[in-house]
mmCIF file of C-alpha atoms in Angstrom:
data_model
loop_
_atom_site.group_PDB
_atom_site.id
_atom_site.type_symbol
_atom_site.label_atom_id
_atom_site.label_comp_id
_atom_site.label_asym_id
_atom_site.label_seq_id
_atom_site.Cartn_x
_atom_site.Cartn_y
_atom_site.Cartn_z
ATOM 1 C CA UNK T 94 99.365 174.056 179.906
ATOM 2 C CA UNK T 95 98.118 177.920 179.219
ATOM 3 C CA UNK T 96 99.443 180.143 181.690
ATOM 4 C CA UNK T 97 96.443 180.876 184.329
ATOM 5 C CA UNK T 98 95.928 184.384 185.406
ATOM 6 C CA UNK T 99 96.954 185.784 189.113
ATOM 7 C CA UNK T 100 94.338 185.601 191.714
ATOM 8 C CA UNK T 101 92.784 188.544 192.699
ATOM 9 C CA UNK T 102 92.715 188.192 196.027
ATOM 10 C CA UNK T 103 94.838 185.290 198.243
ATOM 11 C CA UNK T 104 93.079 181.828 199.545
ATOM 12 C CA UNK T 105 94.176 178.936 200.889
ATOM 13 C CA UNK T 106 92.003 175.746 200.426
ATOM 14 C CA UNK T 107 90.792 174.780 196.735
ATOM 15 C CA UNK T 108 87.566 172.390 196.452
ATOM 16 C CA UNK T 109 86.379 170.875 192.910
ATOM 17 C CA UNK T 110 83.687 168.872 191.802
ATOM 18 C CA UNK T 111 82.775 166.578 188.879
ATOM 19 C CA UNK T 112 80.992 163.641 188.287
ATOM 20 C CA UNK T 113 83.361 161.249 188.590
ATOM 21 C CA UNK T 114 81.454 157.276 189.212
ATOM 22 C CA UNK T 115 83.670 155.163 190.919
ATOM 23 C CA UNK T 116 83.818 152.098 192.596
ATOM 24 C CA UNK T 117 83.046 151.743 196.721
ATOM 25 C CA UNK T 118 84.398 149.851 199.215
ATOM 26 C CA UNK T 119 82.156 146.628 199.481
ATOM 27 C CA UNK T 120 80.071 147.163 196.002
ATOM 28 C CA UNK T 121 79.523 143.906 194.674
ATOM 29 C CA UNK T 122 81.378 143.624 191.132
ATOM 30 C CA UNK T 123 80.336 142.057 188.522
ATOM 31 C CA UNK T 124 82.628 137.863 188.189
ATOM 32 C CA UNK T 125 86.322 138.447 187.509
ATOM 33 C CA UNK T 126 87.939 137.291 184.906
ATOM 34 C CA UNK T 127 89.746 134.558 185.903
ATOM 35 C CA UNK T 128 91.917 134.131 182.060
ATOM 36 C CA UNK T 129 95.217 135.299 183.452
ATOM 37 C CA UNK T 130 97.012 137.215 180.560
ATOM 38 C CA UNK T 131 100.942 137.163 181.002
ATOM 39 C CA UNK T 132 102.636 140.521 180.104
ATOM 40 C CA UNK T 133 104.873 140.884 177.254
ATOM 41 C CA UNK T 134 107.956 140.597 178.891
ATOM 42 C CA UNK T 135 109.429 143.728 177.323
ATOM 43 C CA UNK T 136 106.895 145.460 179.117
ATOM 44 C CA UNK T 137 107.822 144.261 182.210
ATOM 45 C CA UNK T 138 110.380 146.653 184.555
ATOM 46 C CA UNK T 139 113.310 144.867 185.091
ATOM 47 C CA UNK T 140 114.798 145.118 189.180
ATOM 48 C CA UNK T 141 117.108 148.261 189.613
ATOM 49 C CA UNK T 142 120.893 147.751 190.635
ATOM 50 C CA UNK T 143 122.268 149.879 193.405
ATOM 51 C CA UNK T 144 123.158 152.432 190.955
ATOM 52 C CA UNK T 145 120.152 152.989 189.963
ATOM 53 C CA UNK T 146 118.513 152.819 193.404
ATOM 54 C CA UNK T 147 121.005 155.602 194.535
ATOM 55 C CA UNK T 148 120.075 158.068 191.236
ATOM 56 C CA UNK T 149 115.708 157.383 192.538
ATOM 57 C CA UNK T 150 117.005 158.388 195.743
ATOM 58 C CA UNK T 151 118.805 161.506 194.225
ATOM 59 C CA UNK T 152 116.117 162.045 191.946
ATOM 60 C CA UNK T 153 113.251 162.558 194.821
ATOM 61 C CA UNK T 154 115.234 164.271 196.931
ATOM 62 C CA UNK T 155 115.524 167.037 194.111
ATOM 63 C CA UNK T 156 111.669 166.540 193.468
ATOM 64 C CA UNK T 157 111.267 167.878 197.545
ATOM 65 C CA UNK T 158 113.271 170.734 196.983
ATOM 66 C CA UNK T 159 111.434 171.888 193.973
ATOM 67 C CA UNK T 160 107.928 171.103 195.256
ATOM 68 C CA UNK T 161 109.374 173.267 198.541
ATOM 69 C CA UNK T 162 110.517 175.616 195.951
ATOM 70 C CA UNK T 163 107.556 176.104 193.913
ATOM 71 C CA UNK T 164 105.293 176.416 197.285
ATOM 72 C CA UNK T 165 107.640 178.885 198.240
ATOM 73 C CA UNK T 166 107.429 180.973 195.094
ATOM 74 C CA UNK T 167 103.631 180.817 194.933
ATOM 75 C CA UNK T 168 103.439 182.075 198.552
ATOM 76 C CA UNK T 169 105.848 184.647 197.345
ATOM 77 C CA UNK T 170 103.565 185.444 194.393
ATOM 78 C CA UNK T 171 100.713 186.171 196.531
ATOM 79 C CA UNK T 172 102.211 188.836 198.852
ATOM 80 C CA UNK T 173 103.672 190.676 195.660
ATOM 81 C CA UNK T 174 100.397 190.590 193.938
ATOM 82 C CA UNK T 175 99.377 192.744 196.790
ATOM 83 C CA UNK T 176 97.018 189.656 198.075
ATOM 84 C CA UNK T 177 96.621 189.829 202.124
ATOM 85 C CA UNK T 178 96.882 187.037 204.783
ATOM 86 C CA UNK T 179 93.901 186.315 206.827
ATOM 87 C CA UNK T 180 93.135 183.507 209.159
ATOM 88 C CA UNK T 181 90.670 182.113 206.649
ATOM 89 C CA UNK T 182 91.469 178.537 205.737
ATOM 90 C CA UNK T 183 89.120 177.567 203.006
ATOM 91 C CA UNK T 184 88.673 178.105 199.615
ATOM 92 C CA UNK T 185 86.209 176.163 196.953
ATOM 93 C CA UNK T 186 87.287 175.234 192.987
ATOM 94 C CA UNK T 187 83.961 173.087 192.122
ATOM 95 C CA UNK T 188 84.444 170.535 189.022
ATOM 96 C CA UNK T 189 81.468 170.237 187.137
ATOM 97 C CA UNK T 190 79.895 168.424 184.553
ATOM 98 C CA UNK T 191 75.756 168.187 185.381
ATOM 99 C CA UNK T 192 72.786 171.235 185.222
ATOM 100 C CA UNK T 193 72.930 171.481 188.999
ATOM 101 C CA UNK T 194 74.558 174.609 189.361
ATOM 102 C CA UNK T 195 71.525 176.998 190.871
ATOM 103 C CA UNK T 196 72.648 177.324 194.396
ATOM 104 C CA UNK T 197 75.594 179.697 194.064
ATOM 105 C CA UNK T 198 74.949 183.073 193.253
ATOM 106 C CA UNK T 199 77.135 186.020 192.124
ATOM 107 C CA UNK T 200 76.622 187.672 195.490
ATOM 108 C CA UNK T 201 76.655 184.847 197.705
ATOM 109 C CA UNK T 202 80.300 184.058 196.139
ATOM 110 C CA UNK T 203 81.691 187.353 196.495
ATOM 111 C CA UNK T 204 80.695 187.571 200.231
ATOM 112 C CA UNK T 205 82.383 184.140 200.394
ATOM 113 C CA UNK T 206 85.546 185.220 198.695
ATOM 114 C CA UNK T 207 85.806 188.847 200.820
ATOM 115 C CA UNK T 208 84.898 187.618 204.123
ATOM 116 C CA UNK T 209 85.970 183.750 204.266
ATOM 117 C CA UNK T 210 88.204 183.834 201.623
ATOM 118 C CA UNK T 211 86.223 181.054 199.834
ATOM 119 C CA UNK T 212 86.490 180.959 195.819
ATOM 120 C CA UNK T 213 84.019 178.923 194.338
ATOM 121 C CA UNK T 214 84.559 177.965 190.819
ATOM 122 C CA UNK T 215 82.894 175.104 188.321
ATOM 123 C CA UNK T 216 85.694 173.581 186.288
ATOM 124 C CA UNK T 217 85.413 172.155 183.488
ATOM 125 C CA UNK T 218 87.535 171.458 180.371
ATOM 126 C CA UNK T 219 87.117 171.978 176.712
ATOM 127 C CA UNK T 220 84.899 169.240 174.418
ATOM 128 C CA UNK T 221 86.690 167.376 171.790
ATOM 129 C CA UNK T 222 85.401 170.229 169.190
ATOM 130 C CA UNK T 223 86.955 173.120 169.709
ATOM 131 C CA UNK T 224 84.376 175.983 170.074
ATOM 132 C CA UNK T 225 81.506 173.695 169.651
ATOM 133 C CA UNK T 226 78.176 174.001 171.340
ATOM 134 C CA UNK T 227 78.686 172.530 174.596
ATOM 135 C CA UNK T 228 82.494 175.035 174.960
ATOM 136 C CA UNK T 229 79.915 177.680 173.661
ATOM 137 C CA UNK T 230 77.268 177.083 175.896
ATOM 138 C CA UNK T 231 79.972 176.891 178.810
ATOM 139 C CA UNK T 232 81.585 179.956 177.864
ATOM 140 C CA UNK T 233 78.088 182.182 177.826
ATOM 141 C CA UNK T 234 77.297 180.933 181.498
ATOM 142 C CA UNK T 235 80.850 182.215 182.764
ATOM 143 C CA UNK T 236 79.780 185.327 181.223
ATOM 144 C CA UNK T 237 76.765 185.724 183.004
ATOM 145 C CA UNK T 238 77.993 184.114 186.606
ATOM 146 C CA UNK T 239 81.989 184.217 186.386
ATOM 147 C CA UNK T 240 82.565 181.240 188.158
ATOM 148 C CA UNK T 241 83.956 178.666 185.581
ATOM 149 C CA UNK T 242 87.492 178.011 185.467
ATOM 150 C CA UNK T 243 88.404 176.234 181.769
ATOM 151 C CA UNK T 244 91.206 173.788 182.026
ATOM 152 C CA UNK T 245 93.441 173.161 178.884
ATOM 153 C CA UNK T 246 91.936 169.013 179.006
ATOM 154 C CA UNK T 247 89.418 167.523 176.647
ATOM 155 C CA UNK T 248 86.567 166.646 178.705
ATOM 156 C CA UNK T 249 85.792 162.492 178.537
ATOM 157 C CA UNK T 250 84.446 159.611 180.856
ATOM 158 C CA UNK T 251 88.397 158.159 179.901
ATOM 159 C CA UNK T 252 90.142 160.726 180.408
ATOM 160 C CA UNK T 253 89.316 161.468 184.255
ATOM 161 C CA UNK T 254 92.206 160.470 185.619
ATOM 162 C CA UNK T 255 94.310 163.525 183.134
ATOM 163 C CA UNK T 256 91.287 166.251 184.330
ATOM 164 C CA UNK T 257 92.373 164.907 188.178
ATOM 165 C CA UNK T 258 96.149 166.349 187.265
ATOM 166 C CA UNK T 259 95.579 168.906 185.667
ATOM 167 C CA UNK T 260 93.118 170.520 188.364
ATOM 168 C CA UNK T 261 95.431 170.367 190.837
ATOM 169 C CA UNK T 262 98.040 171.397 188.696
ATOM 170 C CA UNK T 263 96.817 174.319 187.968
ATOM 171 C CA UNK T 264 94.853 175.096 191.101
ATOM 172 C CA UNK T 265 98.066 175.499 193.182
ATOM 173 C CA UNK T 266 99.468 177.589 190.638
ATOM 174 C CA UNK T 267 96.563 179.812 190.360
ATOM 175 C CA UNK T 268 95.668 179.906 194.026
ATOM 176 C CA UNK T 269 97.987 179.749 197.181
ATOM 177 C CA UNK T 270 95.764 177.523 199.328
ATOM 178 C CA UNK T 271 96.736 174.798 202.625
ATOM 179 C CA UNK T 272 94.705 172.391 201.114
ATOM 180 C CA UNK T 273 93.193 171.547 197.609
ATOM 181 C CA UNK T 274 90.243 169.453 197.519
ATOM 182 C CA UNK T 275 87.987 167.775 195.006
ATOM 183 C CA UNK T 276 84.455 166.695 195.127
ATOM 184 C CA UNK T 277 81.334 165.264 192.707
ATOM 185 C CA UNK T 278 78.939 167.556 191.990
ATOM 186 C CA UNK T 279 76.475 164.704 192.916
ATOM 187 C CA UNK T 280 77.413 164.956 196.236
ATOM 188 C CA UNK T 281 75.896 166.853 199.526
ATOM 189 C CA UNK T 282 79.059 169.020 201.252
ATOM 190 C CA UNK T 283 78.843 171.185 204.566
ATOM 191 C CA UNK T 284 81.294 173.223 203.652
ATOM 192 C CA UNK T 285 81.971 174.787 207.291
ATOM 193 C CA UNK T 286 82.199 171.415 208.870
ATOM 194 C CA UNK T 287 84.898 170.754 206.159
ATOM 195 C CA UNK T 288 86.617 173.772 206.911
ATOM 196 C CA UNK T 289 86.538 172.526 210.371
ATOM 197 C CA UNK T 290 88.158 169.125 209.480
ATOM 198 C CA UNK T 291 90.848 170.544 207.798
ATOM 199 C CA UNK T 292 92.008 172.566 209.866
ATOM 200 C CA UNK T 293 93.011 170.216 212.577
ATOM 201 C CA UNK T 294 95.459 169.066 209.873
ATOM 202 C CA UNK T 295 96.891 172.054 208.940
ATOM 203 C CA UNK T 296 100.335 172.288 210.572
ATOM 204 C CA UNK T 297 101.167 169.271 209.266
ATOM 205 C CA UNK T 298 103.126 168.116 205.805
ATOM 206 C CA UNK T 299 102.140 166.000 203.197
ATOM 207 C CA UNK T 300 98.855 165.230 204.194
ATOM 208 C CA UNK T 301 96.362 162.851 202.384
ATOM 209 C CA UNK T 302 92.251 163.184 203.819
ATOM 210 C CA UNK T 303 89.491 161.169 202.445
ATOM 211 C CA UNK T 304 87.358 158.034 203.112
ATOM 212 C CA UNK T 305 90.353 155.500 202.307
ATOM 213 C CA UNK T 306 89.299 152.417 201.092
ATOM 214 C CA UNK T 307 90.860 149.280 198.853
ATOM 215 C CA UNK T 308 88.699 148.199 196.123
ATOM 216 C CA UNK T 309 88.969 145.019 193.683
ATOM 217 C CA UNK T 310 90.956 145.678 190.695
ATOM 218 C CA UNK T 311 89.001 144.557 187.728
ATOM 219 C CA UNK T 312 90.538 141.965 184.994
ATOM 220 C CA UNK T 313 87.599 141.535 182.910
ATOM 221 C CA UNK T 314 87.355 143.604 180.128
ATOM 222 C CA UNK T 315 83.726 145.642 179.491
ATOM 223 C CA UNK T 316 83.103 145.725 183.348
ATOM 224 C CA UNK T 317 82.732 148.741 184.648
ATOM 225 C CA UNK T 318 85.460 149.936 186.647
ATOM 226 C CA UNK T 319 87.896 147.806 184.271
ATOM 227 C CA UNK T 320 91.511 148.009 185.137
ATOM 228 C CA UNK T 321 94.063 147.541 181.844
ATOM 229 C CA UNK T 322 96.690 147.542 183.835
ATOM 230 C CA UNK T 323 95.450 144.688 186.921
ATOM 231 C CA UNK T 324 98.602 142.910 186.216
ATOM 232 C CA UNK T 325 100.150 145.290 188.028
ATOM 233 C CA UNK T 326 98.548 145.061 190.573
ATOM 234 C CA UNK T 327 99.486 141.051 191.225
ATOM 235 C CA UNK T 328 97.707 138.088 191.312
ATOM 236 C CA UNK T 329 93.991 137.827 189.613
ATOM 237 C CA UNK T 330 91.634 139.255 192.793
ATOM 238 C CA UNK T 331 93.580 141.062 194.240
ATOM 239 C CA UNK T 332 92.795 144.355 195.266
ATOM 240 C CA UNK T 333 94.023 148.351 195.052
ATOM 241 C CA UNK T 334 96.724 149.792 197.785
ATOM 242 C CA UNK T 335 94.511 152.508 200.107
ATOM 243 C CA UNK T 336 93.491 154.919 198.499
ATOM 244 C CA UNK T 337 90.284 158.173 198.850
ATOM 245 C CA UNK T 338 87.614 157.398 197.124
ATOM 246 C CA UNK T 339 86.317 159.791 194.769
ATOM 247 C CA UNK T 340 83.484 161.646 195.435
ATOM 248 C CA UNK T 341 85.377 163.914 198.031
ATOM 249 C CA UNK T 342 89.052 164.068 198.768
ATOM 250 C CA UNK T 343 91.741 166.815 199.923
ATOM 251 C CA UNK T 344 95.724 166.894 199.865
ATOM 252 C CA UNK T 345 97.697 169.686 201.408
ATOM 253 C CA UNK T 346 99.628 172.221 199.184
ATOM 254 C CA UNK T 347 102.886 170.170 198.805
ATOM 255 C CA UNK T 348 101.201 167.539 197.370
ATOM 256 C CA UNK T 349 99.552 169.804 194.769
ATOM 257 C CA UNK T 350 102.635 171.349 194.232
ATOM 258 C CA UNK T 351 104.306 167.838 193.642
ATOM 259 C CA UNK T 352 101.790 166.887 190.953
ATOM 260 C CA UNK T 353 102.668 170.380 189.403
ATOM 261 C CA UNK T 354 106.062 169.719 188.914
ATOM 262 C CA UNK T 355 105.530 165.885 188.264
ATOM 263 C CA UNK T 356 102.595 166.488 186.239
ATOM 264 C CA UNK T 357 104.698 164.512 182.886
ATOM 265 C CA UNK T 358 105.357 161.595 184.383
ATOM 266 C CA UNK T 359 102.511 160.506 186.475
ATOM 267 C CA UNK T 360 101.582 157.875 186.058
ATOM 268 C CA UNK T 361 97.146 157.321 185.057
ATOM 269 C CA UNK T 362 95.532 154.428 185.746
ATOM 270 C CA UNK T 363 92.127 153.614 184.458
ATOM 271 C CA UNK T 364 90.413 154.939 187.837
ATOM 272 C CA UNK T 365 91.069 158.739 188.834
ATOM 273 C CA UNK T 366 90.850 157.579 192.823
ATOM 274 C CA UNK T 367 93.494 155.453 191.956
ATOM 275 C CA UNK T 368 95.736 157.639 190.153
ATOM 276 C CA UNK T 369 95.758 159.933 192.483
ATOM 277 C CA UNK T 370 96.034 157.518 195.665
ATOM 278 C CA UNK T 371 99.196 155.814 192.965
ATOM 279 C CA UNK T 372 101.224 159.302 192.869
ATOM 280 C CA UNK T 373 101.964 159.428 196.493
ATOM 281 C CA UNK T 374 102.400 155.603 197.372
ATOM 282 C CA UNK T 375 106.010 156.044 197.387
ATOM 283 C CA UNK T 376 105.729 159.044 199.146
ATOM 284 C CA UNK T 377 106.054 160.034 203.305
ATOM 285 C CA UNK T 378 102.384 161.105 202.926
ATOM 286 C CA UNK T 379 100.151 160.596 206.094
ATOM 287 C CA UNK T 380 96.926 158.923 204.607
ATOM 288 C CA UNK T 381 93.934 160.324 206.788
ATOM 289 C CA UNK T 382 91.379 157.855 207.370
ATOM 290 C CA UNK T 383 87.826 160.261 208.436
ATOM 291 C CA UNK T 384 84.546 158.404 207.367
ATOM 292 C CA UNK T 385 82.729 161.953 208.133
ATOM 293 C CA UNK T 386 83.693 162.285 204.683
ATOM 294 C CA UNK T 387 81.460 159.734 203.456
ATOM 295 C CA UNK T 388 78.243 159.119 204.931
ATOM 296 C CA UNK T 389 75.383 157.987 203.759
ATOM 297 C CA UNK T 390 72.116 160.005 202.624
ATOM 298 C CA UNK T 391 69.185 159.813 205.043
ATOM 299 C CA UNK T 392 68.255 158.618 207.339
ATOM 300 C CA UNK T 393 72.487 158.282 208.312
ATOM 301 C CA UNK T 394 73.682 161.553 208.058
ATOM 302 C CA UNK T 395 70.592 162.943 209.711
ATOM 303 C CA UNK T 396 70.799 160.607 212.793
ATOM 304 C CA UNK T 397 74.137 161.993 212.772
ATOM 305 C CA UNK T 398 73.432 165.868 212.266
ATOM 306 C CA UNK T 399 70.692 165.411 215.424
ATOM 307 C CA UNK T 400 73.559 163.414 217.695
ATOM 308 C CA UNK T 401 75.094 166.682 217.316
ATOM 309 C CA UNK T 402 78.010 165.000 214.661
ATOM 310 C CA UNK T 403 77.682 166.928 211.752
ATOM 311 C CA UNK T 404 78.456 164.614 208.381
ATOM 312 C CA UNK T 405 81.116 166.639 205.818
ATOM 313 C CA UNK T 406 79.748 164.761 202.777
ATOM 314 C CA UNK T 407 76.472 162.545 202.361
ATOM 315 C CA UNK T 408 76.200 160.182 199.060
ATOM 316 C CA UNK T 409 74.624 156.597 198.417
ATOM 317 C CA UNK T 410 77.392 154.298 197.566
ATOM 318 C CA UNK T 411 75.427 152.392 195.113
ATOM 319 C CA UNK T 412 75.537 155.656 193.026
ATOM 320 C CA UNK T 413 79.095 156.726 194.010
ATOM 321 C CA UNK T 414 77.427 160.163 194.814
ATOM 322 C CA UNK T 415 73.132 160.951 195.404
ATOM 323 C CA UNK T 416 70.984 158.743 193.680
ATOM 324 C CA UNK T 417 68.814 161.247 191.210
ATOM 325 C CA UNK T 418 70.725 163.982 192.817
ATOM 326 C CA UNK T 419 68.998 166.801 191.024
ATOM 327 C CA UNK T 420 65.856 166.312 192.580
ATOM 328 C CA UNK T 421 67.214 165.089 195.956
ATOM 329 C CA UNK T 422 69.292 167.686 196.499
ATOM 330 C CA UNK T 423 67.307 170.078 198.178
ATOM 331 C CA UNK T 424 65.744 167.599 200.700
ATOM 332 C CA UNK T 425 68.953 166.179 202.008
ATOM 333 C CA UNK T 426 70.304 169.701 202.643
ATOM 334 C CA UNK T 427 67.361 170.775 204.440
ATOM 335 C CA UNK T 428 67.940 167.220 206.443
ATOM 336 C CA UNK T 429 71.588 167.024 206.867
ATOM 337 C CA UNK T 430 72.738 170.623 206.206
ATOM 338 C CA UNK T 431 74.777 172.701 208.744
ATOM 339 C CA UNK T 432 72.538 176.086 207.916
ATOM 340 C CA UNK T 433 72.959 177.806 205.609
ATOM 341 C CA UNK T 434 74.541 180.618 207.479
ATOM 342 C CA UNK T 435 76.922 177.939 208.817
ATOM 343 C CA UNK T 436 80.123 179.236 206.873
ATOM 344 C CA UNK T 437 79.617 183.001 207.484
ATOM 345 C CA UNK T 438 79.449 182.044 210.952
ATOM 346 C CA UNK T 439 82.554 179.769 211.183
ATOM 347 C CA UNK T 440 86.205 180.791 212.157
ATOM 348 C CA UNK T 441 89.257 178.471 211.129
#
């Protein structure tokens, strides 16, 4: 990775966004296939002896101290940078991949950034030719709007699940931030009601929030969805260990800083919800369970906005995000939307 520059000024929750299309919770996929293919043995792990059990053991403790280390040091960063505390809690990294971007203006984000302490960036990564059009035609619009953060990835439908790491990895060492978060830029956010969410969490470590669900892993090849890898996973049917789905999740700052140091050996499944859900399955994370993180587009959410429970993110689940979002945008903000003054009202 390229070193990333210091932040100007210090924040404390990171949200991205990308069009990631993933699999929901009761979608009907397409028949599995049932032709079970037996690993090469070779490829199979062989059971650890007690030797080898005590050396993990060894092994993760030292990973704790240097993800407590490296939080440390980043906190550390900050204050010598000159950056100030506040009692601000959230902060916004968007990932993005679509021509929706026309609701964030320069002076919109600066207020956001001086008074809430909420940076809002579109990341995105480089295309497979260097300095083509597309890097090109991303690098002029950072020059007009500064608010595109280029991550050292190749950009590719395939290749989600490396863009997943290497956001967080270098969000948390860019910004000093209680919670990272990533969500689809096909997906409606209240961005004060999610500030509001998180902080409830705050005080406490290793913390995990999305709309957890357990999807089928896929054997047949040229499904959508298709998992390499299902053998893993056990028997033919079975399905994925809990995970967030993808269109909106956020893990506290440990947890970025984990996938920081950890970032080389990771392992990336076909499925970027997955991946990420896979890296702390063998961690003491608390897995946070709030279906306020995915409701559906109206009329759910605004049944819910007029009972006076406020949705954080709308989407259609046969979309995994909203359904021709570009033009529906505007309409379900104006039906499920907190106001747009919402934020510069809120206090965390």
């Amino acid at each position: 990775m390229q070193a990333v520059p210091e932040s100007n000024g210090l924040t404390r929750v990171a949200l991205e966004s990308g069009q990631l299309n993933l699999v929901a919770d009761g979608c009907e996929p397409k028949p599995l296939d049932r032709k079970y293919v037996k690993p090469d043995p070779k490829e199979v792990i062989s059971d650890v002896s007690s030797g080898d059990q005590a050396r993990q053991l060894l092994n993760q403790k030292m990973a704790n101290l240097e993800m407590e280390l490296a939080a440390a040091k980043a906190a550390h960063g900050a204050l010598v940078s000159g950056a100030s505390w506040s009692n601000d809690l959230i902060a916004k990294i968007s990932f993005f991949l679509s021509e929706t971007k026309n609701t964030n203006t320069g002076e919109k984000r600066k207020k956001l950034e001086e008074e809430k302490g909420i940076v809002v960036r579109f990341v995105i990564g480089h295309s497979s030719i260097a300095g083509g059009i597309l890097d090109k035609a991303a690098d002029a619009e950072n020059k007009r709007h500064g608010d595109i953060l280029r991550l050292d990835h190749v950009e590719g439908y395939l290749e989600l699940s490396a863009k997943t790491k290497t956001y967080f990895a270098t969000a948390v060492s860019q910004w000093d931030a209680d919670f990272y978060v990533k969500v689809d830029d096909d997906v409606h956010v209240n961005i004060a009601t999610l500030g509001h969410t998180l902080v409830r969490h705050r005080k406490k470590p290793h913390v995990y929030i999305g709309c957890m669900k357990s999807g089928p892993v896929l054997a047949q090849k040229g499904v959508k969805y298709h998992e390499p890898e299902y053998w893993k996973f056990g028997e033919i049917g079975n399905r994925y260990f809990r995970h967030a789905t993808g269109q909106l999740y956020a893990i506290s700052k440990d947890l970025a800083s984990y996938i920081l140091i950890n970032q080389h050996i990771l392992h990336k499944f076909a499925n970027e919800d997955v991946s990420l859900g896979s890296w702390f399955i063998g961690l003491d994370v608390e897995h946070i369970d709030d279906r306020r993180l995915c409701c559906g587009t109206p009329p759910d959410c605004e049944w819910k906005a007029h009972a006076g429970n406020l949705c954080v993110a709308s989407f259609d689940w046969t979309c995994s995000g909203i359904c021709r979002s570009i033009e529906r945008m505007k309409e379900i903000h104006r039906r499920c939307g907190e106001g747009d003054d919402a934020i510069f009202k809120a206090t965390f």
